[in-house]
Amino acid sequence: MDTILYLYPARRTAMCGTPPEEKAELRRGKLKKFLPFLWKKGEDRRPVVTVSRTEYFFPDYHLVRVSVARTEGMEEKQAELALTELKLTELKLREQLQELTEDPDHTYVVCREPLSFYFGREFRDYLQQEWIEHLLRYGERPGGYPAWPDLVLLGRNPYLPYVVLRYAARLQSMKWYLTEREYREEEEWLTGELEDEYGLIPEIRLLAENADYGRVRLQGTKPCVVLDFCDNEKVYGGGLAAGSVWLDFPASEEKERRVTSGCPQIRYFSMKKEWKDPRKALEYLDTISKNGYNNSVD
């Protein structure tokens, strides 16, 4: 099954004065106008491809999930027909989703597997504080302590000092990979603070350039937590101990593929992986919407 997940801002003017329980019905009417083939039932619809979509509503965001799947067990001619219809379906989805969102420049693709016909911009703000907070819980034990006392850092982020100092009292070791250009005054202050206040001396490994992240081969005899802020997709963690936790903040799909297929002993998490499970996506949106509502149209 091919899946694509769109995130776009709500139009407050269009929704003004409408009770929450009525909004889904109003939007569904619009969806029927723009996407009639998704609800079309009858003999003229060929059963070789199934298209399903769900739209979720929040005060600040709308979330559209579209899945396209071929029917299993089909013959060769049916398979060719399915491929043709799949391509036509993708084109039609692209055109009609553009009409639905009305503003492609502010429409984001937060995950896709593996559809490539998306429009608008790919969401790249996973390094913002609220996304980092959301992902950190997978590397922590109850109480906000790191799951393992050994920490590996890849790259830099303005929010990183808060995370590291939050963990510092529970850490036994810290290894930090970053480029010479990335090692600035803030990073030097952080390493000094860790040594002076907590007796923790980070092992700094400076790289000549960003491409050198691709040559990093992480190893360890004990499980650790990896906080990955680098954009390089070729960092290899196959030498890490079983049970290690890898938190990929840039949320690279290629990195996810490499880690999950080549390093099965590691527990890997990223926000793109979170978005692929609509229940987790909704949980996150519900959190940031606070007083929001959550209606879906199937």
mmCIF file with all atom_site columns, C-alpha atoms in Angstrom, residues 54-151:
data_model
loop_
_atom_site.group_PDB
_atom_site.id
_atom_site.type_symbol
_atom_site.label_atom_id
_atom_site.label_alt_id
_atom_site.label_comp_id
_atom_site.label_asym_id
_atom_site.label_entity_id
_atom_site.label_seq_id
_atom_site.pdbx_PDB_ins_code
_atom_site.Cartn_x
_atom_site.Cartn_y
_atom_site.Cartn_z
_atom_site.occupancy
_atom_site.B_iso_or_equiv
_atom_site.pdbx_formal_charge
_atom_site.auth_seq_id
_atom_site.auth_comp_id
_atom_site.auth_asym_id
_atom_site.auth_atom_id
_atom_site.pdbx_PDB_model_num
ATOM 1  C CA . THR A 1 54  ? -9.339 10.173  6.003   1.00 0.00 ? 54  THR A CA 1
ATOM 2  C CA . GLU A 1 55  ? -9.332 13.830  7.010   1.00 0.00 ? 55  GLU A CA 1
ATOM 3  C CA . TYR A 1 56  ? -8.784 14.941  10.605  1.00 0.00 ? 56  TYR A CA 1
ATOM 4  C CA . PHE A 1 57  ? -9.706 18.364  11.949  1.00 0.00 ? 57  PHE A CA 1
ATOM 5  C CA . PHE A 1 58  ? -8.022 20.593  14.506  1.00 0.00 ? 58  PHE A CA 1
ATOM 6  C CA . PRO A 1 59  ? -8.253 24.352  15.151  1.00 0.00 ? 59  PRO A CA 1
ATOM 7  C CA . ASP A 1 60  ? -4.865 25.065  13.574  1.00 0.00 ? 60  ASP A CA 1
ATOM 8  C CA . TYR A 1 61  ? -4.278 22.091  11.295  1.00 0.00 ? 61  TYR A CA 1
ATOM 9  C CA . HIS A 1 62  ? -5.999 19.756  8.916   1.00 0.00 ? 62  HIS A CA 1
ATOM 10 C CA . LEU A 1 63  ? -4.504 16.341  8.299   1.00 0.00 ? 63  LEU A CA 1
ATOM 11 C CA . VAL A 1 64  ? -5.286 14.350  5.150   1.00 0.00 ? 64  VAL A CA 1
ATOM 12 C CA . ARG A 1 65  ? -4.219 10.720  4.854   1.00 0.00 ? 65  ARG A CA 1
ATOM 13 C CA . VAL A 1 66  ? -4.562 9.027   1.458   1.00 0.00 ? 66  VAL A CA 1
ATOM 14 C CA . SER A 1 67  ? -3.744 5.376   0.777   1.00 0.00 ? 67  SER A CA 1
ATOM 15 C CA . VAL A 1 68  ? -3.729 3.613   -2.582  1.00 0.00 ? 68  VAL A CA 1
ATOM 16 C CA . ALA A 1 69  ? -3.513 -0.178  -2.715  1.00 0.00 ? 69  ALA A CA 1
ATOM 17 C CA . ARG A 1 70  ? -3.706 -2.829  -5.413  1.00 0.00 ? 70  ARG A CA 1
ATOM 18 C CA . THR A 1 71  ? -5.968 -5.809  -5.012  1.00 0.00 ? 71  THR A CA 1
ATOM 19 C CA . GLU A 1 72  ? -4.019 -8.920  -4.029  1.00 0.00 ? 72  GLU A CA 1
ATOM 20 C CA . GLY A 1 73  ? -4.088 -12.141 -6.025  1.00 0.00 ? 73  GLY A CA 1
ATOM 21 C CA . MET A 1 74  ? -4.745 -10.501 -9.415  1.00 0.00 ? 74  MET A CA 1
ATOM 22 C CA . GLU A 1 75  ? -3.713 -11.960 -12.767 1.00 0.00 ? 75  GLU A CA 1
ATOM 23 C CA . GLU A 1 76  ? -1.017 -10.459 -14.999 1.00 0.00 ? 76  GLU A CA 1
ATOM 24 C CA . LYS A 1 77  ? -3.452 -8.471  -17.156 1.00 0.00 ? 77  LYS A CA 1
ATOM 25 C CA . GLN A 1 78  ? -5.194 -7.217  -14.049 1.00 0.00 ? 78  GLN A CA 1
ATOM 26 C CA . ALA A 1 79  ? -1.820 -6.208  -12.593 1.00 0.00 ? 79  ALA A CA 1
ATOM 27 C CA . GLU A 1 80  ? -1.050 -4.124  -15.703 1.00 0.00 ? 80  GLU A CA 1
ATOM 28 C CA . LEU A 1 81  ? -4.465 -2.531  -15.459 1.00 0.00 ? 81  LEU A CA 1
ATOM 29 C CA . ALA A 1 82  ? -3.879 -1.852  -11.777 1.00 0.00 ? 82  ALA A CA 1
ATOM 30 C CA . LEU A 1 83  ? -0.587 -0.097  -12.514 1.00 0.00 ? 83  LEU A CA 1
ATOM 31 C CA . THR A 1 84  ? -2.240 2.122   -15.135 1.00 0.00 ? 84  THR A CA 1
ATOM 32 C CA . GLU A 1 85  ? -5.111 2.979   -12.835 1.00 0.00 ? 85  GLU A CA 1
ATOM 33 C CA . LEU A 1 86  ? -2.709 3.641   -9.972  1.00 0.00 ? 86  LEU A CA 1
ATOM 34 C CA . LYS A 1 87  ? -0.874 6.253   -12.034 1.00 0.00 ? 87  LYS A CA 1
ATOM 35 C CA . LEU A 1 88  ? -4.141 7.890   -13.078 1.00 0.00 ? 88  LEU A CA 1
ATOM 36 C CA . THR A 1 89  ? -5.307 7.848   -9.474  1.00 0.00 ? 89  THR A CA 1
ATOM 37 C CA . GLU A 1 90  ? -2.115 9.571   -8.344  1.00 0.00 ? 90  GLU A CA 1
ATOM 38 C CA . LEU A 1 91  ? -2.555 12.330  -10.924 1.00 0.00 ? 91  LEU A CA 1
ATOM 39 C CA . LYS A 1 92  ? -6.177 12.833  -9.962  1.00 0.00 ? 92  LYS A CA 1
ATOM 40 C CA . LEU A 1 93  ? -5.324 12.923  -6.257  1.00 0.00 ? 93  LEU A CA 1
ATOM 41 C CA . ARG A 1 94  ? -2.667 15.527  -6.887  1.00 0.00 ? 94  ARG A CA 1
ATOM 42 C CA . GLU A 1 95  ? -5.015 17.788  -8.844  1.00 0.00 ? 95  GLU A CA 1
ATOM 43 C CA . GLN A 1 96  ? -7.896 17.474  -6.399  1.00 0.00 ? 96  GLN A CA 1
ATOM 44 C CA . LEU A 1 97  ? -5.825 17.811  -3.242  1.00 0.00 ? 97  LEU A CA 1
ATOM 45 C CA . GLN A 1 98  ? -4.406 21.018  -4.689  1.00 0.00 ? 98  GLN A CA 1
ATOM 46 C CA . GLU A 1 99  ? -7.944 22.353  -5.010  1.00 0.00 ? 99  GLU A CA 1
ATOM 47 C CA . LEU A 1 100 ? -8.808 21.147  -1.536  1.00 0.00 ? 100 LEU A CA 1
ATOM 48 C CA . THR A 1 101 ? -5.913 22.845  0.243   1.00 0.00 ? 101 THR A CA 1
ATOM 49 C CA . GLU A 1 102 ? -6.066 26.003  -1.916  1.00 0.00 ? 102 GLU A CA 1
ATOM 50 C CA . ASP A 1 103 ? -2.582 27.013  -0.779  1.00 0.00 ? 103 ASP A CA 1
ATOM 51 C CA . PRO A 1 104 ? 0.060  24.449  -1.849  1.00 0.00 ? 104 PRO A CA 1
ATOM 52 C CA . ASP A 1 105 ? 2.885  26.673  -0.563  1.00 0.00 ? 105 ASP A CA 1
ATOM 53 C CA . HIS A 1 106 ? 1.659  26.086  2.989   1.00 0.00 ? 106 HIS A CA 1
ATOM 54 C CA . THR A 1 107 ? 0.796  22.438  2.512   1.00 0.00 ? 107 THR A CA 1
ATOM 55 C CA . TYR A 1 108 ? 3.363  20.011  3.862   1.00 0.00 ? 108 TYR A CA 1
ATOM 56 C CA . VAL A 1 109 ? 4.021  16.375  3.169   1.00 0.00 ? 109 VAL A CA 1
ATOM 57 C CA . VAL A 1 110 ? 4.983  14.857  6.490   1.00 0.00 ? 110 VAL A CA 1
ATOM 58 C CA . CYS A 1 111 ? 5.394  11.275  5.307   1.00 0.00 ? 111 CYS A CA 1
ATOM 59 C CA . ARG A 1 112 ? 5.097  9.235   2.145   1.00 0.00 ? 112 ARG A CA 1
ATOM 60 C CA . GLU A 1 113 ? 5.728  5.584   1.466   1.00 0.00 ? 113 GLU A CA 1
ATOM 61 C CA . PRO A 1 114 ? 6.628  5.583   -1.332  1.00 0.00 ? 114 PRO A CA 1
ATOM 62 C CA . LEU A 1 115 ? 4.398  7.933   -3.390  1.00 0.00 ? 115 LEU A CA 1
ATOM 63 C CA . SER A 1 116 ? 6.382  10.550  -5.279  1.00 0.00 ? 116 SER A CA 1
ATOM 64 C CA . PHE A 1 117 ? 3.668  12.734  -6.792  1.00 0.00 ? 117 PHE A CA 1
ATOM 65 C CA . TYR A 1 118 ? 3.324  15.068  -3.821  1.00 0.00 ? 118 TYR A CA 1
ATOM 66 C CA . PHE A 1 119 ? 3.037  18.821  -4.201  1.00 0.00 ? 119 PHE A CA 1
ATOM 67 C CA . GLY A 1 120 ? 3.819  21.735  -1.904  1.00 0.00 ? 120 GLY A CA 1
ATOM 68 C CA . ARG A 1 121 ? 6.787  21.470  0.421   1.00 0.00 ? 121 ARG A CA 1
ATOM 69 C CA . GLU A 1 122 ? 8.111  18.606  2.474   1.00 0.00 ? 122 GLU A CA 1
ATOM 70 C CA . PHE A 1 123 ? 7.895  19.365  6.175   1.00 0.00 ? 123 PHE A CA 1
ATOM 71 C CA . ARG A 1 124 ? 11.425 20.020  7.466   1.00 0.00 ? 124 ARG A CA 1
ATOM 72 C CA . ASP A 1 125 ? 10.822 21.625  10.858  1.00 0.00 ? 125 ASP A CA 1
ATOM 73 C CA . TYR A 1 126 ? 11.440 18.506  12.924  1.00 0.00 ? 126 TYR A CA 1
ATOM 74 C CA . LEU A 1 127 ? 14.298 20.249  14.749  1.00 0.00 ? 127 LEU A CA 1
ATOM 75 C CA . GLN A 1 128 ? 11.929 22.665  16.462  1.00 0.00 ? 128 GLN A CA 1
ATOM 76 C CA . GLN A 1 129 ? 11.642 22.409  20.228  1.00 0.00 ? 129 GLN A CA 1
ATOM 77 C CA . GLU A 1 130 ? 8.133  20.952  20.389  1.00 0.00 ? 130 GLU A CA 1
ATOM 78 C CA . TRP A 1 131 ? 9.004  18.143  17.973  1.00 0.00 ? 131 TRP A CA 1
ATOM 79 C CA . ILE A 1 132 ? 12.202 17.371  19.885  1.00 0.00 ? 132 ILE A CA 1
ATOM 80 C CA . GLU A 1 133 ? 10.278 17.198  23.147  1.00 0.00 ? 133 GLU A CA 1
ATOM 81 C CA . HIS A 1 134 ? 7.814  14.794  21.600  1.00 0.00 ? 134 HIS A CA 1
ATOM 82 C CA . LEU A 1 135 ? 10.512 12.430  20.346  1.00 0.00 ? 135 LEU A CA 1
ATOM 83 C CA . LEU A 1 136 ? 12.691 12.530  23.472  1.00 0.00 ? 136 LEU A CA 1
ATOM 84 C CA . ARG A 1 137 ? 10.222 10.432  25.441  1.00 0.00 ? 137 ARG A CA 1
ATOM 85 C CA . TYR A 1 138 ? 11.340 7.344   23.510  1.00 0.00 ? 138 TYR A CA 1
ATOM 86 C CA . GLY A 1 139 ? 14.849 7.761   24.873  1.00 0.00 ? 139 GLY A CA 1
ATOM 87 C CA . GLU A 1 140 ? 13.755 8.281   28.471  1.00 0.00 ? 140 GLU A CA 1
ATOM 88 C CA . ARG A 1 141 ? 12.580 6.335   31.453  1.00 0.00 ? 141 ARG A CA 1
ATOM 89 C CA . PRO A 1 142 ? 9.700  7.534   33.652  1.00 0.00 ? 142 PRO A CA 1
ATOM 90 C CA . GLY A 1 143 ? 10.771 10.733  35.378  1.00 0.00 ? 143 GLY A CA 1
ATOM 91 C CA . GLY A 1 144 ? 12.588 12.137  32.343  1.00 0.00 ? 144 GLY A CA 1
ATOM 92 C CA . TYR A 1 145 ? 15.852 10.226  32.882  1.00 0.00 ? 145 TYR A CA 1
ATOM 93 C CA . PRO A 1 146 ? 17.811 8.874   29.912  1.00 0.00 ? 146 PRO A CA 1
ATOM 94 C CA . ALA A 1 147 ? 17.039 5.246   29.118  1.00 0.00 ? 147 ALA A CA 1
ATOM 95 C CA . TRP A 1 148 ? 20.780 4.450   29.224  1.00 0.00 ? 148 TRP A CA 1
ATOM 96 C CA . PRO A 1 149 ? 23.631 6.325   30.983  1.00 0.00 ? 149 PRO A CA 1
ATOM 97 C CA . ASP A 1 150 ? 25.783 6.460   27.836  1.00 0.00 ? 150 ASP A CA 1
ATOM 98 C CA . LEU A 1 151 ? 24.915 9.199   25.351  1.00 0.00 ? 151 LEU A CA 1
#
